[in-house]
Amino acid sequence: MSATGQTSQPFRSPIGTRDVLPPESARWDALVATFSDLVSRWGFSRLLTPVFEHLEVVHRAGESSDVVTKEVYRFADRSGRELALRPEGTAPVVRSFVEHRPPTPWKVWYFAPNFRYERPQKGRYRQHHQLGVEALGTTDPWLDVEIIAMAWDFYQAVGLGGVELRLNSLGDPEDRAAYREALLAYVAPHLGDLSEESQRRVDINPLRLFDAKAPNDREIMQGAPTLNDFLGGDARAHFDAVRSGLDQLGVPYTLDDRLVRGLDYYMRTTFEFAATSLDAAQNAVGGGGRYDGLAASMGGPDEPGIGFGIGVERLLLALGSALDARLRTDVFVIDLRRDVDPTAAPSVLTVSAELRRDGLSVEHTYDRRSVKAQWKAADRHDARFAVLFGEREVAAGTVQVKDLDSGEQAEVALQDVASLVRQAAGDDSAPPLD
Ligand code: HAM
């Protein structure tokens, strides 16, 4: 602070957080609108839960996961309650299920911020947002298939070209117990060579050793037995049914028996989506899986569940400019007249209002700008069409519609502009917003 009480540096948002300003925010809106429309067609309704929860709810995501042990923003409120900012979306949804006991199957979606004290870098933030779904109340493998296919359809709907689905089964708890023994037997002679981090994980959840970052740990784990050989009959039949369903729906996947995911509540089906356009370290644009014991572990009914979360910031990074074509302003209205009587229609005011009522997105300049300045603004907006009118058009009761991509121009009645614009937009190679 200076002597005058002024800070020398302007305030900034906390490290690892970001403001989302226009026009970037329009890309967020497009993702959320596409997601909400798509998942509601699969029978999912929106759920809103608090941004903070009791600490023990958050801990249900796993005592061995970094997310819980190292990254939780926890605090005591003024009455000394132990609370935490939500680091992920699943535990809060299951807490809500356990609290309200809605009829099953319960299929909900969310769009919410999550908080993790991570080292910020491109694609990794301390506040990130997820679009996600959770479904509770059935072990039917077709639910797994539908959940995965829905995420796949979403990536296609927003135009993410290079996305790969990796699929695994973590088996049932008893399969994992047998596997755990085998894994511990394999690791025992290597114990001293593992990193401190991995040695800690051995005791809590040796499966997480496959997530190790240290090159030596990774090398050691190359030779480890994999869970696949330990799947029991039920888990194997479930996994086979999931794979068959994905094949039937034409969703391509690769099997990855080392995919363990970073949270502890998973069993049976787990999956992750990787964007080929992103660096390998941060290329997961979504992931999820089954968590059949989670509701019971929160004191609720023993209802199974499955879901996924998609990282919005990361997905937008992966999409690059793919969404932009859909976000263009439909029409920029330009008044070509030199003298405009502000009390008489038609005007930029009335023409814009009518086109908006017809469902188009419309912009214009304010402050009675020159024709040249209006064109410049239309350019800056990257509008798809200009709607122009001068003395002649006003007298004839028409407007000129100019396609700003092709330069083609047509004179039509104002009420015909919307259908013309829609027809042209339908002809564009970019698929319309789903
Ligand atoms: P997760 O894999 O931890 O799963 O996160 C889901 C997605 O959120 C990741 O694939 C990534 O795109 C994004 N993400 C995670 N952390 C960050 C970060 N620090 N910065 C930017 N993006 C991030 C879960 O959270 C589970 N709750 C998913 C789930 C739902 N499983 C079952 N249902």
CSV table of C-alpha atoms and ligand atoms in Angstrom, one decimal:
chain,number,residue,atom,x,y,z
A,1,MET,CA,0.0,0.0,0.0
A,2,SER,CA,1.2,3.5,-0.7
A,3,ALA,CA,0.8,6.4,1.7
A,4,THR,CA,-2.3,7.5,-0.1
A,5,GLY,CA,-4.0,4.1,0.5
A,6,GLN,CA,-3.6,3.1,-3.1
A,7,THR,CA,-2.2,-0.4,-3.9
A,8,SER,CA,0.7,-0.2,-6.3
A,9,GLN,CA,-0.4,-3.3,-8.2
A,10,PRO,CA,-4.0,-3.8,-9.4
A,11,PHE,CA,-5.8,-6.7,-7.7
A,12,ARG,CA,-5.7,-10.1,-9.4
A,13,SER,CA,-7.7,-13.3,-9.1
A,14,PRO,CA,-6.0,-16.0,-6.9
A,15,ILE,CA,-3.4,-18.1,-8.5
A,16,GLY,CA,-4.9,-21.1,-10.4
A,17,THR,CA,-8.2,-19.3,-11.0
A,18,ARG,CA,-9.4,-17.4,-14.0
A,19,ASP,CA,-12.1,-15.0,-15.0
A,20,VAL,CA,-14.1,-16.0,-18.1
A,21,LEU,CA,-14.9,-13.0,-20.1
A,22,PRO,CA,-16.8,-12.5,-23.3
A,23,PRO,CA,-16.4,-13.8,-26.0
A,24,GLU,CA,-14.8,-16.8,-24.2
A,25,SER,CA,-17.9,-17.1,-22.0
A,26,ALA,CA,-20.1,-17.7,-25.1
A,27,ARG,CA,-18.1,-20.9,-25.7
A,28,TRP,CA,-18.9,-22.0,-22.1
A,29,ASP,CA,-22.5,-21.3,-22.7
A,30,ALA,CA,-22.5,-23.3,-25.9
A,31,LEU,CA,-21.0,-26.3,-24.1
A,32,VAL,CA,-23.4,-26.2,-21.2
A,33,ALA,CA,-26.4,-25.7,-23.5
A,34,THR,CA,-25.3,-28.6,-25.8
A,35,PHE,CA,-24.7,-30.8,-22.7
A,36,SER,CA,-28.0,-30.0,-21.0
A,37,ASP,CA,-30.0,-30.6,-24.2
A,38,LEU,CA,-28.2,-33.9,-24.9
A,39,VAL,CA,-28.3,-35.5,-21.5
A,40,SER,CA,-32.0,-34.5,-21.0
A,41,ARG,CA,-32.7,-36.6,-24.1
A,42,TRP,CA,-31.1,-39.6,-22.3
A,43,GLY,CA,-33.4,-38.9,-19.2
A,44,PHE,CA,-31.0,-36.9,-17.0
A,45,SER,CA,-32.3,-33.9,-14.9
A,46,ARG,CA,-30.1,-31.2,-13.3
A,47,LEU,CA,-29.0,-31.4,-9.7
A,48,LEU,CA,-27.5,-28.4,-7.8
A,49,THR,CA,-25.5,-29.1,-4.6
A,50,PRO,CA,-23.6,-26.7,-2.4
A,51,VAL,CA,-20.0,-25.6,-3.2
A,52,PHE,CA,-18.9,-26.8,0.2
A,53,GLU,CA,-19.7,-30.0,2.1
A,54,HIS,CA,-18.8,-31.6,5.4
A,55,LEU,CA,-15.2,-32.8,5.3
A,56,GLU,CA,-16.2,-36.4,5.7
A,57,VAL,CA,-18.3,-36.3,2.5
A,58,VAL,CA,-15.3,-35.1,0.5
A,59,HIS,CA,-13.1,-37.8,2.2
A,60,ARG,CA,-15.3,-40.5,0.7
A,61,ALA,CA,-13.6,-39.8,-2.7
A,62,GLY,CA,-10.7,-41.8,-1.3
A,63,GLU,CA,-8.1,-41.8,1.5
A,64,SER,CA,-5.3,-42.7,-0.9
A,65,SER,CA,-6.1,-40.2,-3.6
A,66,ASP,CA,-4.0,-37.0,-4.0
A,67,VAL,CA,-7.2,-35.2,-4.5
A,68,VAL,CA,-8.3,-35.9,-0.9
A,69,THR,CA,-4.9,-36.2,0.9
A,70,LYS,CA,-3.1,-33.2,-0.6
A,71,GLU,CA,-5.5,-31.0,-2.5
A,72,VAL,CA,-8.6,-30.3,-0.5
A,73,TYR,CA,-9.4,-26.7,0.5
A,74,ARG,CA,-10.6,-27.4,4.0
A,75,PHE,CA,-11.7,-24.9,6.7
A,76,ALA,CA,-13.5,-24.6,9.9
A,77,ASP,CA,-16.6,-22.3,9.9
A,78,ARG,CA,-17.2,-19.8,12.7
A,79,SER,CA,-18.9,-22.6,14.7
A,80,GLY,CA,-15.9,-24.9,14.3
A,81,ARG,CA,-17.6,-27.3,11.7
A,82,GLU,CA,-15.0,-29.0,9.5
A,83,LEU,CA,-16.0,-28.2,5.9
A,84,ALA,CA,-14.3,-28.5,2.5
A,85,LEU,CA,-14.7,-26.9,-0.9
A,86,ARG,CA,-15.9,-29.7,-3.2
A,87,PRO,CA,-12.9,-31.2,-5.1
A,88,GLU,CA,-15.1,-33.3,-7.4
A,89,GLY,CA,-18.7,-33.9,-8.2
A,90,THR,CA,-19.5,-37.5,-7.3
A,91,ALA,CA,-19.4,-37.6,-3.5
A,92,PRO,CA,-21.7,-34.6,-3.2
A,93,VAL,CA,-24.3,-36.1,-5.6
A,94,VAL,CA,-24.2,-39.4,-3.7
A,95,ARG,CA,-24.5,-37.5,-0.4
A,96,SER,CA,-27.6,-35.8,-1.8
A,97,PHE,CA,-29.0,-39.2,-2.9
A,98,VAL,CA,-28.4,-40.6,0.6
A,99,GLU,CA,-30.0,-37.6,2.2
A,100,HIS,CA,-33.1,-37.4,0.0
A,101,ARG,CA,-33.6,-41.1,-1.0
A,102,PRO,CA,-35.2,-40.3,-4.4
A,103,PRO,CA,-36.8,-43.1,-6.4
A,104,THR,CA,-34.3,-45.1,-8.5
A,105,PRO,CA,-32.9,-45.1,-11.1
A,106,TRP,CA,-31.9,-41.6,-10.2
A,107,LYS,CA,-30.3,-39.9,-13.2
A,108,VAL,CA,-28.9,-36.4,-12.7
A,109,TRP,CA,-26.4,-34.0,-14.3
A,110,TYR,CA,-24.4,-31.0,-13.0
A,111,PHE,CA,-22.3,-28.2,-14.1
A,112,ALA,CA,-20.2,-27.0,-11.2
A,113,PRO,CA,-16.8,-25.6,-10.1
A,114,ASN,CA,-14.4,-27.9,-8.2
A,115,PHE,CA,-11.4,-26.9,-6.1
A,116,ARG,CA,-8.1,-28.7,-5.9
A,117,TYR,CA,-4.9,-27.3,-4.5
A,118,GLU,CA,-2.8,-28.4,-7.5
A,119,ARG,CA,0.3,-26.9,-9.1
A,120,PRO,CA,-1.4,-24.7,-11.7
A,121,GLN,CA,-0.3,-25.2,-15.3
A,122,LYS,CA,-2.0,-25.2,-18.7
A,123,GLY,CA,-5.1,-27.4,-18.4
A,124,ARG,CA,-4.7,-27.7,-14.6
A,125,TYR,CA,-6.3,-25.1,-12.3
A,126,ARG,CA,-7.1,-24.7,-8.7
A,127,GLN,CA,-10.7,-24.0,-9.6
A,128,HIS,CA,-11.9,-26.1,-12.6
A,129,HIS,CA,-15.4,-26.8,-13.8
A,130,GLN,CA,-17.0,-30.1,-14.7
A,131,LEU,CA,-20.0,-31.1,-16.7
A,132,GLY,CA,-21.0,-34.4,-15.3
A,133,VAL,CA,-23.7,-37.0,-14.8
A,134,GLU,CA,-24.4,-39.6,-12.1
A,135,ALA,CA,-26.9,-42.4,-12.1
A,136,LEU,CA,-27.8,-44.5,-9.0
A,137,GLY,CA,-29.9,-47.5,-8.5
A,138,THR,CA,-28.9,-50.2,-11.0
A,139,THR,CA,-26.0,-52.5,-11.8
A,140,ASP,CA,-27.4,-53.1,-15.4
A,141,PRO,CA,-24.4,-52.9,-17.8
A,142,TRP,CA,-26.6,-51.1,-20.3
A,143,LEU,CA,-26.5,-48.1,-17.9
A,144,ASP,CA,-22.7,-48.2,-18.1
A,145,VAL,CA,-23.0,-48.3,-21.9
A,146,GLU,CA,-25.5,-45.4,-22.1
A,147,ILE,CA,-23.3,-43.3,-19.8
A,148,ILE,CA,-20.2,-43.8,-21.9
A,149,ALA,CA,-22.1,-43.4,-25.2
A,150,MET,CA,-23.6,-40.2,-24.0
A,151,ALA,CA,-20.2,-38.7,-23.2
A,152,TRP,CA,-19.0,-39.9,-26.6
A,153,ASP,CA,-22.0,-38.3,-28.3
A,154,PHE,CA,-21.3,-35.0,-26.4
A,155,TYR,CA,-17.7,-34.9,-27.6
A,156,GLN,CA,-19.0,-35.5,-31.2
A,157,ALA,CA,-21.7,-32.9,-30.8
A,158,VAL,CA,-19.3,-30.1,-29.8
A,159,GLY,CA,-16.9,-31.1,-32.6
A,160,LEU,CA,-14.0,-32.6,-30.8
A,161,GLY,CA,-12.4,-34.6,-33.5
A,162,GLY,CA,-9.5,-36.5,-31.9
A,163,VAL,CA,-10.8,-38.2,-28.8
A,164,GLU,CA,-9.9,-41.6,-27.5
A,165,LEU,CA,-11.9,-43.7,-25.1
A,166,ARG,CA,-9.9,-45.9,-22.7
A,167,LEU,CA,-11.8,-48.6,-20.9
A,168,ASN,CA,-11.1,-50.9,-18.0
A,169,SER,CA,-12.8,-53.0,-15.3
A,170,LEU,CA,-11.5,-52.8,-11.7
A,171,GLY,CA,-13.6,-55.9,-10.8
A,172,ASP,CA,-15.5,-56.5,-7.6
A,173,PRO,CA,-14.1,-55.9,-4.1
A,174,GLU,CA,-13.2,-59.6,-3.6
A,175,ASP,CA,-11.4,-59.6,-7.0
A,176,ARG,CA,-9.5,-56.6,-6.0
A,177,ALA,CA,-8.6,-58.2,-2.6
A,178,ALA,CA,-7.1,-61.3,-4.4
A,179,TYR,CA,-5.3,-59.0,-6.9
A,180,ARG,CA,-4.0,-56.8,-4.1
A,181,GLU,CA,-2.3,-59.8,-2.6
A,182,ALA,CA,-0.7,-60.7,-5.9
A,183,LEU,CA,0.4,-57.1,-6.5
A,184,LEU,CA,1.9,-56.8,-3.0
A,185,ALA,CA,3.8,-60.1,-3.6
A,186,TYR,CA,5.1,-58.7,-6.8
A,187,VAL,CA,6.1,-55.3,-5.3
A,188,ALA,CA,7.7,-56.8,-2.1
A,189,PRO,CA,11.2,-57.3,-3.6
A,190,HIS,CA,11.1,-53.9,-5.2
A,191,LEU,CA,9.8,-52.0,-2.2
A,192,GLY,CA,13.1,-50.2,-1.3
A,193,ASP,CA,13.5,-49.0,-4.9
A,194,LEU,CA,10.1,-47.3,-5.1
A,195,SER,CA,9.7,-43.6,-4.5
A,196,GLU,CA,8.5,-42.4,-1.1
A,197,GLU,CA,5.1,-41.5,-2.6
A,198,SER,CA,4.6,-45.0,-4.0
A,199,GLN,CA,5.8,-46.6,-0.8
A,200,ARG,CA,3.0,-44.7,1.0
A,201,ARG,CA,0.5,-45.9,-1.6
A,202,VAL,CA,1.5,-49.6,-1.2
A,203,ASP,CA,0.0,-49.6,2.3
A,204,ILE,CA,-3.2,-47.6,1.4
A,205,ASN,CA,-4.0,-48.8,-2.1
A,206,PRO,CA,-1.4,-50.6,-4.1
A,207,LEU,CA,-3.5,-50.2,-7.3
A,208,ARG,CA,-2.6,-46.6,-7.4
A,209,LEU,CA,1.0,-47.6,-8.0
A,210,PHE,CA,0.1,-47.7,-11.7
A,211,ASP,CA,-0.5,-43.9,-11.4
A,212,ALA,CA,3.1,-43.3,-10.3
A,213,LYS,CA,4.9,-40.5,-12.1
A,214,ALA,CA,8.5,-41.4,-11.1
A,215,PRO,CA,10.2,-43.2,-14.1
A,216,ASN,CA,11.7,-45.9,-12.0
A,217,ASP,CA,8.3,-46.7,-10.4
A,218,ARG,CA,6.8,-46.9,-13.8
A,219,GLU,CA,9.5,-49.2,-15.0
A,220,ILE,CA,8.9,-51.5,-12.0
A,221,MET,CA,5.2,-51.5,-12.6
A,222,GLN,CA,5.7,-52.6,-16.2
A,223,GLY,CA,6.1,-56.1,-15.1
A,224,ALA,CA,3.3,-56.2,-12.5
A,225,PRO,CA,0.4,-58.5,-12.9
A,226,THR,CA,-2.8,-56.8,-14.0
A,227,LEU,CA,-6.2,-56.9,-12.5
A,228,ASN,CA,-7.7,-58.3,-15.7
A,229,ASP,CA,-6.5,-61.8,-14.8
A,230,PHE,CA,-8.2,-61.6,-11.4
A,231,LEU,CA,-11.7,-60.6,-12.6
A,232,GLY,CA,-14.3,-62.9,-11.1
A,233,GLY,CA,-17.2,-64.3,-13.1
A,234,ASP,CA,-19.7,-61.6,-12.3
A,235,ALA,CA,-17.4,-58.7,-13.0
A,236,ARG,CA,-16.2,-60.4,-16.2
A,237,ALA,CA,-19.7,-61.0,-17.5
A,238,HIS,CA,-20.6,-57.3,-16.6
A,239,PHE,CA,-17.5,-56.1,-18.5
A,240,ASP,CA,-18.2,-58.3,-21.5
A,241,ALA,CA,-21.8,-56.9,-21.6
A,242,VAL,CA,-20.5,-53.3,-21.4
A,243,ARG,CA,-18.1,-53.9,-24.3
A,244,SER,CA,-20.8,-55.6,-26.4
A,245,GLY,CA,-23.2,-52.7,-25.8
A,246,LEU,CA,-20.5,-50.2,-26.9
A,247,ASP,CA,-19.9,-52.2,-30.0
A,248,GLN,CA,-23.6,-52.3,-30.8
A,249,LEU,CA,-23.8,-48.5,-30.4
A,250,GLY,CA,-20.6,-48.0,-32.5
A,251,VAL,CA,-18.6,-46.3,-29.8
A,252,PRO,CA,-14.9,-47.1,-30.4
A,253,TYR,CA,-12.7,-47.8,-27.4
A,254,THR,CA,-9.3,-49.3,-26.4
A,255,LEU,CA,-8.9,-51.6,-23.5
A,256,ASP,CA,-6.4,-50.3,-20.9
A,257,ASP,CA,-5.9,-52.7,-18.0
A,258,ARG,CA,-3.6,-50.1,-16.2
A,259,LEU,CA,-6.3,-47.4,-16.1
A,260,VAL,CA,-7.0,-47.1,-12.3
A,261,ARG,CA,-8.1,-43.5,-12.1
A,262,GLY,CA,-7.2,-41.1,-9.3
A,263,LEU,CA,-10.1,-41.6,-6.9
A,264,ASP,CA,-10.7,-44.6,-4.7
A,265,TYR,CA,-14.4,-45.2,-4.9
A,266,TYR,CA,-14.3,-47.0,-8.3
A,267,MET,CA,-15.1,-50.7,-9.0
A,268,ARG,CA,-16.0,-52.6,-12.2
A,269,THR,CA,-16.3,-50.2,-15.2
A,270,THR,CA,-13.8,-47.3,-15.4
A,271,PHE,CA,-13.1,-45.1,-18.4
A,272,GLU,CA,-11.3,-42.0,-19.5
A,273,PHE,CA,-11.4,-39.8,-22.6
A,274,ALA,CA,-8.2,-38.4,-23.9
A,275,ALA,CA,-7.9,-35.6,-26.4
A,276,THR,CA,-5.2,-36.2,-29.0
A,277,SER,CA,-4.6,-32.5,-29.5
A,278,LEU,CA,-3.4,-32.0,-25.9
A,279,ASP,CA,-0.1,-32.8,-24.2
A,280,ALA,CA,-0.1,-36.3,-22.7
A,281,ALA,CA,0.2,-35.0,-19.1
A,282,GLN,CA,-3.1,-33.1,-19.3
A,283,ASN,CA,-5.0,-34.8,-22.1
A,284,ALA,CA,-7.8,-36.3,-20.0
A,285,VAL,CA,-10.9,-34.3,-21.0
A,286,GLY,CA,-13.2,-36.5,-19.0
A,287,GLY,CA,-13.4,-39.7,-17.0
A,288,GLY,CA,-15.7,-41.8,-14.8
A,289,GLY,CA,-16.8,-45.2,-13.7
A,290,ARG,CA,-18.8,-47.3,-11.3
A,291,TYR,CA,-18.9,-46.7,-7.5
A,292,ASP,CA,-21.3,-49.3,-6.2
A,293,GLY,CA,-20.3,-49.2,-2.6
A,294,LEU,CA,-20.2,-45.4,-2.2
A,295,ALA,CA,-23.9,-44.7,-1.1
A,296,ALA,CA,-23.7,-47.4,1.6
A,297,SER,CA,-20.4,-46.0,2.8
A,298,MET,CA,-22.2,-42.7,3.5
A,299,GLY,CA,-24.8,-44.4,5.6
A,300,GLY,CA,-27.4,-44.7,2.8
A,301,PRO,CA,-29.0,-47.6,1.0
A,302,ASP,CA,-26.6,-50.0,-0.8
A,303,GLU,CA,-27.5,-48.6,-4.2
A,304,PRO,CA,-24.9,-48.9,-7.0
A,305,GLY,CA,-23.9,-45.9,-9.1
A,306,ILE,CA,-22.0,-44.8,-12.1
A,307,GLY,CA,-21.1,-41.4,-13.8
A,308,PHE,CA,-18.5,-39.2,-15.4
A,309,GLY,CA,-17.1,-35.8,-15.2
A,310,ILE,CA,-15.9,-33.7,-18.1
A,311,GLY,CA,-13.3,-30.9,-17.5
A,312,VAL,CA,-14.7,-27.8,-19.2
A,313,GLU,CA,-11.5,-25.8,-19.3
A,314,ARG,CA,-9.6,-28.7,-20.8
A,315,LEU,CA,-12.3,-29.5,-23.3
A,316,LEU,CA,-12.2,-25.9,-24.5
A,317,LEU,CA,-8.4,-26.1,-24.8
A,318,ALA,CA,-8.8,-29.3,-26.9
A,319,LEU,CA,-11.5,-27.8,-29.1
A,320,GLY,CA,-9.4,-24.8,-30.1
A,321,SER,CA,-11.6,-22.8,-32.6
A,322,ALA,CA,-14.0,-25.7,-33.3
A,323,LEU,CA,-17.0,-24.0,-31.6
A,324,ASP,CA,-16.4,-20.6,-33.0
A,325,ALA,CA,-18.3,-21.0,-36.3
A,326,ARG,CA,-21.5,-21.7,-34.2
A,327,LEU,CA,-21.0,-18.7,-32.0
A,328,ARG,CA,-21.1,-16.0,-34.7
A,329,THR,CA,-23.6,-13.2,-34.5
A,330,ASP,CA,-26.3,-14.0,-37.2
A,331,VAL,CA,-26.9,-10.4,-38.3
A,332,PHE,CA,-25.3,-7.0,-38.0
A,333,VAL,CA,-27.9,-4.2,-38.8
A,334,ILE,CA,-26.5,-1.2,-40.7
A,335,ASP,CA,-28.4,2.0,-41.4
A,336,LEU,CA,-27.1,3.6,-44.6
A,337,ARG,CA,-29.0,6.8,-44.3
A,338,ARG,CA,-27.2,10.0,-43.5
A,339,ASP,CA,-29.9,11.7,-41.5
A,340,VAL,CA,-32.0,9.5,-39.3
A,341,ASP,CA,-35.2,10.7,-37.6
A,342,PRO,CA,-35.0,9.0,-34.2
A,343,THR,CA,-38.8,9.2,-33.8
A,344,ALA,CA,-39.6,7.3,-37.0
A,345,ALA,CA,-39.6,3.6,-37.9
A,346,PRO,CA,-38.0,1.7,-39.5
A,347,SER,CA,-34.7,2.2,-37.8
A,348,VAL,CA,-31.8,0.2,-36.4
A,349,LEU,CA,-33.8,0.0,-33.2
A,350,THR,CA,-37.0,-1.5,-34.8
A,351,VAL,CA,-35.3,-3.7,-37.4
A,352,SER,CA,-33.0,-5.3,-34.8
A,353,ALA,CA,-35.9,-5.8,-32.4
A,354,GLU,CA,-38.0,-7.5,-35.1
A,355,LEU,CA,-35.1,-9.8,-36.2
A,356,ARG,CA,-34.5,-10.8,-32.6
A,357,ARG,CA,-38.1,-11.6,-32.1
A,358,ASP,CA,-37.7,-13.9,-35.2
A,359,GLY,CA,-35.0,-15.8,-33.2
A,360,LEU,CA,-31.8,-14.3,-34.7
A,361,SER,CA,-28.9,-13.0,-32.7
A,362,VAL,CA,-28.5,-9.3,-33.8
A,363,GLU,CA,-26.0,-6.6,-33.1
A,364,HIS,CA,-25.7,-2.9,-34.2
A,365,THR,CA,-23.7,0.1,-33.2
A,366,TYR,CA,-24.9,2.8,-30.9
A,367,ASP,CA,-24.2,6.6,-30.9
A,368,ARG,CA,-25.2,7.2,-34.6
A,369,ARG,CA,-22.0,6.0,-36.1
A,370,SER,CA,-21.0,6.6,-39.7
A,371,VAL,CA,-21.7,3.9,-42.3
A,372,LYS,CA,-17.9,3.1,-42.4
A,373,ALA,CA,-17.8,2.7,-38.6
A,374,GLN,CA,-20.9,0.4,-38.7
A,375,TRP,CA,-19.2,-1.8,-41.3
A,376,LYS,CA,-16.0,-2.0,-39.2
A,377,ALA,CA,-18.1,-3.0,-36.2
A,378,ALA,CA,-19.8,-5.7,-38.2
A,379,ASP,CA,-16.4,-7.0,-39.2
A,380,ARG,CA,-15.1,-7.0,-35.7
A,381,HIS,CA,-18.1,-8.9,-34.6
A,382,ASP,CA,-17.5,-11.5,-37.3
A,383,ALA,CA,-21.2,-11.4,-38.1
A,384,ARG,CA,-22.5,-13.9,-40.6
A,385,PHE,CA,-24.8,-11.5,-42.4
A,386,ALA,CA,-25.4,-7.7,-42.7
A,387,VAL,CA,-28.9,-6.4,-43.0
A,388,LEU,CA,-28.7,-2.9,-44.7
A,389,PHE,CA,-31.3,-0.3,-45.5
A,390,GLY,CA,-31.1,3.2,-47.0
A,391,GLU,CA,-33.7,5.7,-48.2
A,392,ARG,CA,-34.6,3.4,-51.2
A,393,GLU,CA,-35.2,0.3,-49.1
A,394,VAL,CA,-37.2,2.2,-46.6
A,395,ALA,CA,-39.4,3.5,-49.4
A,396,ALA,CA,-39.8,0.0,-50.9
A,397,GLY,CA,-40.4,-1.7,-47.5
A,398,THR,CA,-37.4,-4.0,-48.0
A,399,VAL,CA,-33.9,-4.6,-46.7
A,400,GLN,CA,-30.7,-5.8,-48.3
A,401,VAL,CA,-29.3,-9.0,-46.8
A,402,LYS,CA,-25.5,-9.4,-47.4
A,403,ASP,CA,-23.8,-12.7,-46.8
A,404,LEU,CA,-20.5,-11.5,-45.3
A,405,ASP,CA,-18.7,-14.7,-46.2
A,406,SER,CA,-19.6,-15.0,-49.9
A,407,GLY,CA,-20.4,-11.3,-50.6
A,408,GLU,CA,-23.7,-12.3,-52.1
A,409,GLN,CA,-26.6,-9.9,-51.6
A,410,ALA,CA,-30.4,-10.1,-51.9
A,411,GLU,CA,-33.2,-7.6,-51.4
A,412,VAL,CA,-36.1,-9.1,-49.3
A,413,ALA,CA,-38.9,-8.1,-47.1
A,414,LEU,CA,-37.9,-7.8,-43.4
A,415,GLN,CA,-40.1,-10.7,-42.4
A,416,ASP,CA,-38.2,-13.0,-44.8
A,417,VAL,CA,-34.8,-12.3,-43.4
A,418,ALA,CA,-34.9,-15.0,-40.7
A,419,SER,CA,-35.8,-17.9,-43.0
A,420,LEU,CA,-33.1,-16.8,-45.4
A,421,VAL,CA,-30.5,-16.6,-42.7
A,422,ARG,CA,-31.5,-20.0,-41.3
A,423,GLN,CA,-31.4,-21.6,-44.7
A,424,ALA,CA,-27.9,-20.3,-45.3
A,425,ALA,CA,-26.7,-21.3,-41.8
A,426,GLY,CA,-28.1,-24.8,-42.5
A,427,ASP,CA,-26.0,-25.0,-45.7
A,428,ASP,CA,-22.8,-24.2,-43.8
A,429,SER,CA,-20.4,-27.0,-43.4
A,430,ALA,CA,-20.3,-26.5,-39.6
A,431,PRO,CA,-23.0,-28.7,-38.0
A,432,PRO,CA,-25.7,-26.7,-36.3
A,433,LEU,CA,-25.6,-26.4,-32.5
A,434,ASP,CA,-26.9,-29.8,-31.3
B,1,HAM,P1,-11.5,-36.7,-12.4
B,1,HAM,O1,-10.9,-37.6,-13.4
B,1,HAM,O2,-10.7,-36.4,-11.2
B,1,HAM,O3,-12.9,-37.4,-12.0
B,1,HAM,O4,-11.9,-35.3,-13.1
B,1,HAM,C1,-12.7,-35.3,-14.3
B,1,HAM,C2,-12.2,-34.4,-15.3
B,1,HAM,O5,-12.1,-33.1,-14.7
B,1,HAM,C3,-10.8,-34.7,-15.8
B,1,HAM,O6,-10.8,-35.7,-16.8
B,1,HAM,C4,-10.3,-33.3,-16.3
B,1,HAM,O7,-10.8,-33.1,-17.6
B,1,HAM,C5,-11.0,-32.4,-15.3
B,1,HAM,N1,-10.1,-31.9,-14.2
B,1,HAM,C6,-9.8,-32.6,-13.1
B,1,HAM,N2,-8.9,-31.8,-12.3
B,1,HAM,C7,-8.7,-30.7,-13.0
B,1,HAM,C8,-7.9,-29.5,-12.8
B,1,HAM,N3,-7.2,-29.4,-11.7
B,1,HAM,N4,-7.9,-28.5,-13.7
B,1,HAM,C9,-8.6,-28.7,-14.9
B,1,HAM,N5,-9.4,-29.7,-15.1
B,1,HAM,C10,-9.4,-30.7,-14.2
B,1,HAM,C11,-13.8,-36.9,-11.1
B,1,HAM,O8,-13.7,-35.8,-10.7
B,1,HAM,C12,-15.0,-37.8,-10.9
B,1,HAM,N6,-15.9,-37.2,-10.0
B,1,HAM,C13,-15.7,-38.2,-12.2
B,1,HAM,C14,-16.8,-39.1,-12.0
B,1,HAM,C15,-18.1,-38.8,-12.0
B,1,HAM,N7,-16.7,-40.4,-11.8
B,1,HAM,C16,-17.9,-41.0,-11.6
B,1,HAM,N8,-18.8,-40.0,-11.8
